[in-house]
PDB file of C-alpha atoms in Angstrom:
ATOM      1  CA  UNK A   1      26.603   1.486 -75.002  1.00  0.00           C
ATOM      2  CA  UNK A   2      23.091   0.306 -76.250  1.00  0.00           C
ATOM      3  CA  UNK A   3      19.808   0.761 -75.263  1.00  0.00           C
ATOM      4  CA  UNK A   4      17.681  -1.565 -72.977  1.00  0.00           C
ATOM      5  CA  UNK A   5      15.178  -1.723 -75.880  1.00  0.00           C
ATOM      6  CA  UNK A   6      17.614  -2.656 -78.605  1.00  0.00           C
ATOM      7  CA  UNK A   7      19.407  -4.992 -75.526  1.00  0.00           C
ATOM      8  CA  UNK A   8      16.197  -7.186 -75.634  1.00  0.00           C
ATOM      9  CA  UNK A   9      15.457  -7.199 -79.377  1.00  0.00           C
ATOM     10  CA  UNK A  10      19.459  -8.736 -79.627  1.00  0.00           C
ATOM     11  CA  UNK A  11      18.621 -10.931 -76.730  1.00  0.00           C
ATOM     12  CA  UNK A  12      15.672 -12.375 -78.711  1.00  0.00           C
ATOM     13  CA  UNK A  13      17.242 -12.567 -81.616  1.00  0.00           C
ATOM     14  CA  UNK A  14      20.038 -14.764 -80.147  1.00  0.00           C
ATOM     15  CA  UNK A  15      17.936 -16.957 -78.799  1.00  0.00           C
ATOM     16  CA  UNK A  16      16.026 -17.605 -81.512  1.00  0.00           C
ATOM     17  CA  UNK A  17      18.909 -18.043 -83.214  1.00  0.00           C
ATOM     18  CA  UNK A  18      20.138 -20.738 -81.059  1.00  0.00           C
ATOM     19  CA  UNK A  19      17.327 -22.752 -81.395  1.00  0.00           C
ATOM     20  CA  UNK A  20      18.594 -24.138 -84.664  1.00  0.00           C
ATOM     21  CA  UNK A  21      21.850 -24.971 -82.322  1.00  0.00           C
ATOM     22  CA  UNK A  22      20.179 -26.843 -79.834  1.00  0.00           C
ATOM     23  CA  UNK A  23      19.307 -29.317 -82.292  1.00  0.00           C
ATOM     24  CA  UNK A  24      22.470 -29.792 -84.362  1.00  0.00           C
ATOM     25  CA  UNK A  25      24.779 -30.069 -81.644  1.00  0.00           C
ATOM     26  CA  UNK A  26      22.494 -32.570 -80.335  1.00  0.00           C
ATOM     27  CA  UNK A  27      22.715 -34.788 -83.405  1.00  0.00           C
ATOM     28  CA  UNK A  28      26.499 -34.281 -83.194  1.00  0.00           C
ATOM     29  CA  UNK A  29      26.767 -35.727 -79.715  1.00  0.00           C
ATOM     30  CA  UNK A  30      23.818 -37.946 -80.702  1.00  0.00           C
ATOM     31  CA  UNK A  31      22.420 -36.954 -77.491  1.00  0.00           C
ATOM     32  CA  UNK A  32      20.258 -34.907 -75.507  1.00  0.00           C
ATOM     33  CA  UNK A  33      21.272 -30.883 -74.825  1.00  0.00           C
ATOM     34  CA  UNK A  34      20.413 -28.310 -73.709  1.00  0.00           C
ATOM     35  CA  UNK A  35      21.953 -24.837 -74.862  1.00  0.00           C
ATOM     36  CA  UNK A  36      21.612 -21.548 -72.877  1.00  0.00           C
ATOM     37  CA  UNK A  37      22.341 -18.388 -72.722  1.00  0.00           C
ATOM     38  CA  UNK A  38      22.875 -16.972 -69.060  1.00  0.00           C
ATOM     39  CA  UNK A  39      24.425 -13.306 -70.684  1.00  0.00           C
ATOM     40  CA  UNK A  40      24.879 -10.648 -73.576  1.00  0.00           C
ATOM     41  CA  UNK A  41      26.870  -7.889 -73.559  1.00  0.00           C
ATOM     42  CA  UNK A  42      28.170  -5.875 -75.793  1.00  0.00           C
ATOM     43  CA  UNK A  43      31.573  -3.716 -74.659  1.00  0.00           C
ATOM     44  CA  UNK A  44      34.249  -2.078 -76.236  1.00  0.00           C
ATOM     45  CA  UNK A  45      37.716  -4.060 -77.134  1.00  0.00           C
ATOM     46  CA  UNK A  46      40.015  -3.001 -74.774  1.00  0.00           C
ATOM     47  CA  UNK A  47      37.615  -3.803 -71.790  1.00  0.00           C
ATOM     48  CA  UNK A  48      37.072  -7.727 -73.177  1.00  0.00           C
ATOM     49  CA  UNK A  49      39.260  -9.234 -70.319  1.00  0.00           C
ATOM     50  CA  UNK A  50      38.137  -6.805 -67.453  1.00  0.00           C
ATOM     51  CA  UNK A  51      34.433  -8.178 -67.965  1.00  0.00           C
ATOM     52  CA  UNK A  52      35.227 -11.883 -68.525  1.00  0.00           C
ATOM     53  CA  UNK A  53      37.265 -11.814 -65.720  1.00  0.00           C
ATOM     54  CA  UNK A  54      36.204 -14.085 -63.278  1.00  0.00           C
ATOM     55  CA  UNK A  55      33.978 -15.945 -66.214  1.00  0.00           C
ATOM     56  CA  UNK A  56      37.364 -17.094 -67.929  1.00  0.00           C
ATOM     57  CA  UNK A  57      40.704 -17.713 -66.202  1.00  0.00           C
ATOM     58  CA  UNK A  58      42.913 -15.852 -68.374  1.00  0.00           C
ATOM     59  CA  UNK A  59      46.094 -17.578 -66.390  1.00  0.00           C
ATOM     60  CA  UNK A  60      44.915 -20.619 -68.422  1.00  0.00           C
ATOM     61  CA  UNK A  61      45.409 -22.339 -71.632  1.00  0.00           C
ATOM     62  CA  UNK A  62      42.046 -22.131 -73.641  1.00  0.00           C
ATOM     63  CA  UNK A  63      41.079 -23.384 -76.818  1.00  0.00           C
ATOM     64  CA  UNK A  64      39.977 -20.106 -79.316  1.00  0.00           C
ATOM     65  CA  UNK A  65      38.789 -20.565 -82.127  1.00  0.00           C
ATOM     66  CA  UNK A  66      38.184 -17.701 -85.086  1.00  0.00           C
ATOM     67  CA  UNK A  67      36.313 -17.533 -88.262  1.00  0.00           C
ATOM     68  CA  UNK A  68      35.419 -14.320 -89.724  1.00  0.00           C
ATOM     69  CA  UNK A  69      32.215 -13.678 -91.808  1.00  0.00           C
ATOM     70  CA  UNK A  70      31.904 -11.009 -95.032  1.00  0.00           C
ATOM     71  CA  UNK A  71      28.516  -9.571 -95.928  1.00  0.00           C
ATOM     72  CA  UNK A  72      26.620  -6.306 -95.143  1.00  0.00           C
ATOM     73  CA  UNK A  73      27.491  -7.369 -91.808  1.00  0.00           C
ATOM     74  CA  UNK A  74      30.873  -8.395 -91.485  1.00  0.00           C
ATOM     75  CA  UNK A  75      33.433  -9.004 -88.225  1.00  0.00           C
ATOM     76  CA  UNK A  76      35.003 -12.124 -86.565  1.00  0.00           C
ATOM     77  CA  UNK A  77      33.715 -14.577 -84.505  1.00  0.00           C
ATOM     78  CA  UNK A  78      35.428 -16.418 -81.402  1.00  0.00           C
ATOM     79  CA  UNK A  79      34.537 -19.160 -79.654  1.00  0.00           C
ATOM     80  CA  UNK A  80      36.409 -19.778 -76.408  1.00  0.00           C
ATOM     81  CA  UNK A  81      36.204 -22.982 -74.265  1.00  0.00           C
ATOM     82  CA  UNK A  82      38.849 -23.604 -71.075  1.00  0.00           C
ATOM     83  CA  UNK A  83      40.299 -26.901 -71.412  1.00  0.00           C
ATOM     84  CA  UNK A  84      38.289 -27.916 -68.130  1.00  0.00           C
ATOM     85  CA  UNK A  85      34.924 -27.853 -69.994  1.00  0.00           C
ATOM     86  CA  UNK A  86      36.890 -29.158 -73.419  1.00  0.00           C
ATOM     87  CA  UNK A  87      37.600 -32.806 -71.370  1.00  0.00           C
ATOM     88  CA  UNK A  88      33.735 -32.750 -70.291  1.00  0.00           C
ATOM     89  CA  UNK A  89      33.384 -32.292 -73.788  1.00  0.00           C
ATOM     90  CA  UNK A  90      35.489 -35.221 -74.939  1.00  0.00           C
ATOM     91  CA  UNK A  91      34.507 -37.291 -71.950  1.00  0.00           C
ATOM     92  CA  UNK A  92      30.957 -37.121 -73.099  1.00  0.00           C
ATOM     93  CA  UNK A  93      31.891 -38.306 -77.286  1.00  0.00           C
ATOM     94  CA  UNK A  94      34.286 -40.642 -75.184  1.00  0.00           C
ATOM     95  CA  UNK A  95      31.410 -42.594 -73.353  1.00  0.00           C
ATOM     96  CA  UNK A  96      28.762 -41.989 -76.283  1.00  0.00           C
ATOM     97  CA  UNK A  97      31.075 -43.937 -79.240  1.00  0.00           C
ATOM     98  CA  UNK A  98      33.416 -45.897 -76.800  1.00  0.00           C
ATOM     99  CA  UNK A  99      36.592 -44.939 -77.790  1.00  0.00           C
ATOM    100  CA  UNK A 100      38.878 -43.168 -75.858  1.00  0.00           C
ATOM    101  CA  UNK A 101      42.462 -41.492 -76.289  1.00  0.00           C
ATOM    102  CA  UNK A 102      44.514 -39.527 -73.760  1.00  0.00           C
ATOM    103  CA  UNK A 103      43.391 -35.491 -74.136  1.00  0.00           C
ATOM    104  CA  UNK A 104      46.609 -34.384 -72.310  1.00  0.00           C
ATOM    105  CA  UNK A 105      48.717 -36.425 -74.619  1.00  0.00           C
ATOM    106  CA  UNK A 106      46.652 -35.733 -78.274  1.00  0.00           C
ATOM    107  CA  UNK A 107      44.387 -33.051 -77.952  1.00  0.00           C
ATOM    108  CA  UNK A 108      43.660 -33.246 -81.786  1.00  0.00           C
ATOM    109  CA  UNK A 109      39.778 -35.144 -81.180  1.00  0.00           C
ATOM    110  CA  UNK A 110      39.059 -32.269 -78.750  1.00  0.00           C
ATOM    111  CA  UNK A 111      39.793 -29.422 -81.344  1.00  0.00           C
ATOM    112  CA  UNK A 112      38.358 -31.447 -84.111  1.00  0.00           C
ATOM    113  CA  UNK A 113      35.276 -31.645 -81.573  1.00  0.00           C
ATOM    114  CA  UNK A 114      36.045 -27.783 -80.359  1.00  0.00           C
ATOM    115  CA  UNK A 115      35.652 -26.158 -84.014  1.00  0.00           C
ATOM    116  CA  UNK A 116      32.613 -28.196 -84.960  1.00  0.00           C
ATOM    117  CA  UNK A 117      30.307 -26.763 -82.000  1.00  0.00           C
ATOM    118  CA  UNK A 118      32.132 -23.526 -82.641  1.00  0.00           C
ATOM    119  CA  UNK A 119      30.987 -23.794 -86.347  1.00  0.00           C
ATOM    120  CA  UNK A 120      27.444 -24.613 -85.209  1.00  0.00           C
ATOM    121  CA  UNK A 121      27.098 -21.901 -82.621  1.00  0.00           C
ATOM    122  CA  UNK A 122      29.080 -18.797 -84.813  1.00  0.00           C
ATOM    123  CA  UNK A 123      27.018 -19.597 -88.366  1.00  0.00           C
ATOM    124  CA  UNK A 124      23.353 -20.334 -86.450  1.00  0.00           C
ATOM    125  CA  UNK A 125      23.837 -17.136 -84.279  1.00  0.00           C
ATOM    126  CA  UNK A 126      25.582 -14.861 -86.959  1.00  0.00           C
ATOM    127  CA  UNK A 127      23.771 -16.779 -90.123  1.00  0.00           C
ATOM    128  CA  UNK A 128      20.305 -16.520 -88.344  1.00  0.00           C
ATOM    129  CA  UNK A 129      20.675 -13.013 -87.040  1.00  0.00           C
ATOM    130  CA  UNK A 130      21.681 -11.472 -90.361  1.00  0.00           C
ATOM    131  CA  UNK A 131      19.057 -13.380 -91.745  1.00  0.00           C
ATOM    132  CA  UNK A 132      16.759 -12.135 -89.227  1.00  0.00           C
ATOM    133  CA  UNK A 133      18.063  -8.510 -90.077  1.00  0.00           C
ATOM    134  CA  UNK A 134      17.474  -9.126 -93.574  1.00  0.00           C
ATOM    135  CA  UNK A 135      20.731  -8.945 -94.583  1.00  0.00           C
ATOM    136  CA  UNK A 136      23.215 -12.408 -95.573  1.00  0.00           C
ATOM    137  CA  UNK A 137      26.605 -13.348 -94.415  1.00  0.00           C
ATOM    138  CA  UNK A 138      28.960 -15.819 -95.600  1.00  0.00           C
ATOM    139  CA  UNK A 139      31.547 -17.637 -93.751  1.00  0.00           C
ATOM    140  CA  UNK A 140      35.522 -17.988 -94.234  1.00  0.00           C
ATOM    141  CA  UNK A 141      37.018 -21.504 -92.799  1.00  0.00           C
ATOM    142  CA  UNK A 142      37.380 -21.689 -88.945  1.00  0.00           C
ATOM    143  CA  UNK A 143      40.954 -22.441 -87.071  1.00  0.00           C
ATOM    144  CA  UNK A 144      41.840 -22.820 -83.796  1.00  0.00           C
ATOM    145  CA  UNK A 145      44.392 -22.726 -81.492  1.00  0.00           C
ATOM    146  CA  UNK A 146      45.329 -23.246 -77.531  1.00  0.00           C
ATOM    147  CA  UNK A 147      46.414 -19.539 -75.658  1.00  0.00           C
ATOM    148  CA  UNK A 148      46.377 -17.729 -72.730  1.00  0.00           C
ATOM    149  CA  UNK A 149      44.962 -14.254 -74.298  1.00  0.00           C
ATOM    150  CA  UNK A 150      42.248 -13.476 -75.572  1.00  0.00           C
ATOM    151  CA  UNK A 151      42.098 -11.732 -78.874  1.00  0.00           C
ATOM    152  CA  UNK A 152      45.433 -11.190 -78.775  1.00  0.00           C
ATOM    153  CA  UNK A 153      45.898 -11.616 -82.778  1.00  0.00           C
ATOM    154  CA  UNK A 154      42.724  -9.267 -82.840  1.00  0.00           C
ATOM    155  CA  UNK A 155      43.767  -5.816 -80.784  1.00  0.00           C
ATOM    156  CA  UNK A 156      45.714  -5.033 -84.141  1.00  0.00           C
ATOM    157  CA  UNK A 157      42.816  -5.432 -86.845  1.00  0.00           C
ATOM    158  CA  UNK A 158      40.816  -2.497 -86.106  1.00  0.00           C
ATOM    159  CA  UNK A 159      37.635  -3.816 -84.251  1.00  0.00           C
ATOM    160  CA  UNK A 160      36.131  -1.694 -81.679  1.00  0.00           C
ATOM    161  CA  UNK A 161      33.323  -3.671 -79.808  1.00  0.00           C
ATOM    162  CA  UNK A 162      32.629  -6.859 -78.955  1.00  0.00           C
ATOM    163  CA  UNK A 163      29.351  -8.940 -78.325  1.00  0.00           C
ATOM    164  CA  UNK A 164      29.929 -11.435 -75.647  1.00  0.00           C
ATOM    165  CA  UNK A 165      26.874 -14.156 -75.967  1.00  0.00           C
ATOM    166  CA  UNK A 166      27.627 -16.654 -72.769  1.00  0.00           C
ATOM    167  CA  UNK A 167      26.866 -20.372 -73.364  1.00  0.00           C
ATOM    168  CA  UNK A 168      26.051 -22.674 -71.404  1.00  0.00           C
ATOM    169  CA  UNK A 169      25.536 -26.537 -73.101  1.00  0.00           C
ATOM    170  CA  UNK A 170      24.240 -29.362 -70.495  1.00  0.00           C
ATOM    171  CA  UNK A 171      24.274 -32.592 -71.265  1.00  0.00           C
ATOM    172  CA  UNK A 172      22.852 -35.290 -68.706  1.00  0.00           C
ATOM    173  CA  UNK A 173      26.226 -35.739 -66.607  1.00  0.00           C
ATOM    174  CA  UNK A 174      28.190 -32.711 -68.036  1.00  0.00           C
ATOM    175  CA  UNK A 175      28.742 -29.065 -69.038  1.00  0.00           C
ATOM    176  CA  UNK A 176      29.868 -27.535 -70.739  1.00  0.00           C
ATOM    177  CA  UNK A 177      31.130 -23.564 -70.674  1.00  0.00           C
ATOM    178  CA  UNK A 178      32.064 -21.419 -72.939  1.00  0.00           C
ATOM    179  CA  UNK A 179      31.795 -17.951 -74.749  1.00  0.00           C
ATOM    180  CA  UNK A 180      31.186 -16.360 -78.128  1.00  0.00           C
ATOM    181  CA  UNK A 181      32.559 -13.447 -78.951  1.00  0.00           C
ATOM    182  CA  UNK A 182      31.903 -11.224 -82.243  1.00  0.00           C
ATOM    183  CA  UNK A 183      34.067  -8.407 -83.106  1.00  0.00           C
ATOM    184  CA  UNK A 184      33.130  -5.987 -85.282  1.00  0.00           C
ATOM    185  CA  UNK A 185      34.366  -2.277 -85.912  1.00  0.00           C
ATOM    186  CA  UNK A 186      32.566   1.277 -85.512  1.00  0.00           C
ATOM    187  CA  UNK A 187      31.083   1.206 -89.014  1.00  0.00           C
ATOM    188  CA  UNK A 188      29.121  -2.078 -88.239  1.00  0.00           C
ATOM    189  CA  UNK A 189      28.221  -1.180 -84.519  1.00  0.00           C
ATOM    190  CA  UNK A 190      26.068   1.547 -86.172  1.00  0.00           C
ATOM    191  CA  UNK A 191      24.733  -0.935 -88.849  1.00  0.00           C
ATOM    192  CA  UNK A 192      23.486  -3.495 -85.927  1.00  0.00           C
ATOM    193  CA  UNK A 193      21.986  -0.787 -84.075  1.00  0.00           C
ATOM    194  CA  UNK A 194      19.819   1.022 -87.304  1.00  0.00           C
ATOM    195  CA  UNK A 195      18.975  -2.716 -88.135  1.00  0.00           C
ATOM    196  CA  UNK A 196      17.926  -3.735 -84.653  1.00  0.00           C
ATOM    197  CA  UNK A 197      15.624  -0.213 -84.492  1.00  0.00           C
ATOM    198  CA  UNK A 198      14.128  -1.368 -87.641  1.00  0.00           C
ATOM    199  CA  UNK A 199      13.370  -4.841 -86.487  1.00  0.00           C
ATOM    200  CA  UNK A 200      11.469  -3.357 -83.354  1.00  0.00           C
ATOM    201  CA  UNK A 201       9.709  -1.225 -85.590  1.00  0.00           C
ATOM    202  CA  UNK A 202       8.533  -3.565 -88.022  1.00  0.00           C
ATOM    203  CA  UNK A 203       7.443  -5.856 -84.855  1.00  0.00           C
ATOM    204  CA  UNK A 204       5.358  -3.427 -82.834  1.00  0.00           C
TER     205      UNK A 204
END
């Protein structure tokens, strides 16, 4: 679907644009992290769940949460976490401030928790790389909710690829999974790849 050359300049882009992640979430958890990226791909819609499968299992619940994002770059941006790595997640604000409540019984903490690292990771990847792009995005208010599909309020919209950026966060005693997705239509596919050519231009 893309080039290896543009593959790498996206790649690098990412990552720098995770940098800026690494940090916050670390002041959120007021500990030490460490975020990675083991995989990007980018794939068309309808073949979302036949290349997670295996990463996510789709027979559980997971916690998805959306925000979309309006510029010259525009699309929507998922973050999905299984509720396995969601209790490492709690477990580790749990031990860090002391206070405890019962996930399976008031999951509110862990989506309160869920959509701030999703709000970290979608505005310093998508933020940074438009930036990076020379273009600027803005961001519409993030929700979230706990299903067993993926996009499955999304197949309707009109988007037609997908960039799956894997992420792996690891704390001292936990980690924690998860995976961003941004959707984006036709139109926008072609405005990544003319802006990515002219980033590798401008940079060799």
């Amino acid at each position: 679907m893309i080039d290896s050359e543009i593959k790498e300049a996206l790649a690098e882009l990412i990552n720098i644009s995770y940098g800026s992640a690494t940090a916050a979430i670390a002041d959120l958890f007021d500990s030490f992290a460490r975020l990675k990226v083991p995989g990007i791909q980018i794939v068309s819609v309808g073949d979302v769940e036949y290349v997670v499968l295996g990463k996510i299992d789709n027979e559980a619940n997971l916690y998805i949460t959306t925000q979309m994002f309006k510029g010259a770059f525009e699309g929507e941006i998922l973050f999905v976490i299984d509720q396995q790595s969601a209790y490492n997640m709690q477990n580790i604000i749990c031990l860090l401030e002391g206070v405890c409540t019962d996930q399976k019984e008031d999951d509110t903490e862990t989506r309160q928790s869920i959509m701030e690292i999703a709000n970290i990771l979608g505005v310093s990847c998508i933020g940074k790389l438009a930036e990076l792009l020379d273009s600027v995005v803005s961001f519409l208010p993030p929700s979230i909710e706990l299903n067993n599909r993926l996009l499955i309020a999304q197949e309707k919209v009109g988007y037609s690829k997908v960039l799956i950026i894997s992420t792996l966060l690891e704390f001292e005693k936990e980690q924690i999974t998860g995976h961003l997705f941004i959707l984006f239509d036709d139109e926008m596919f072609i405005w990544l790849k003319k802006s990515l050519y002219a980033f590798i231009e401008e940079n060799t």
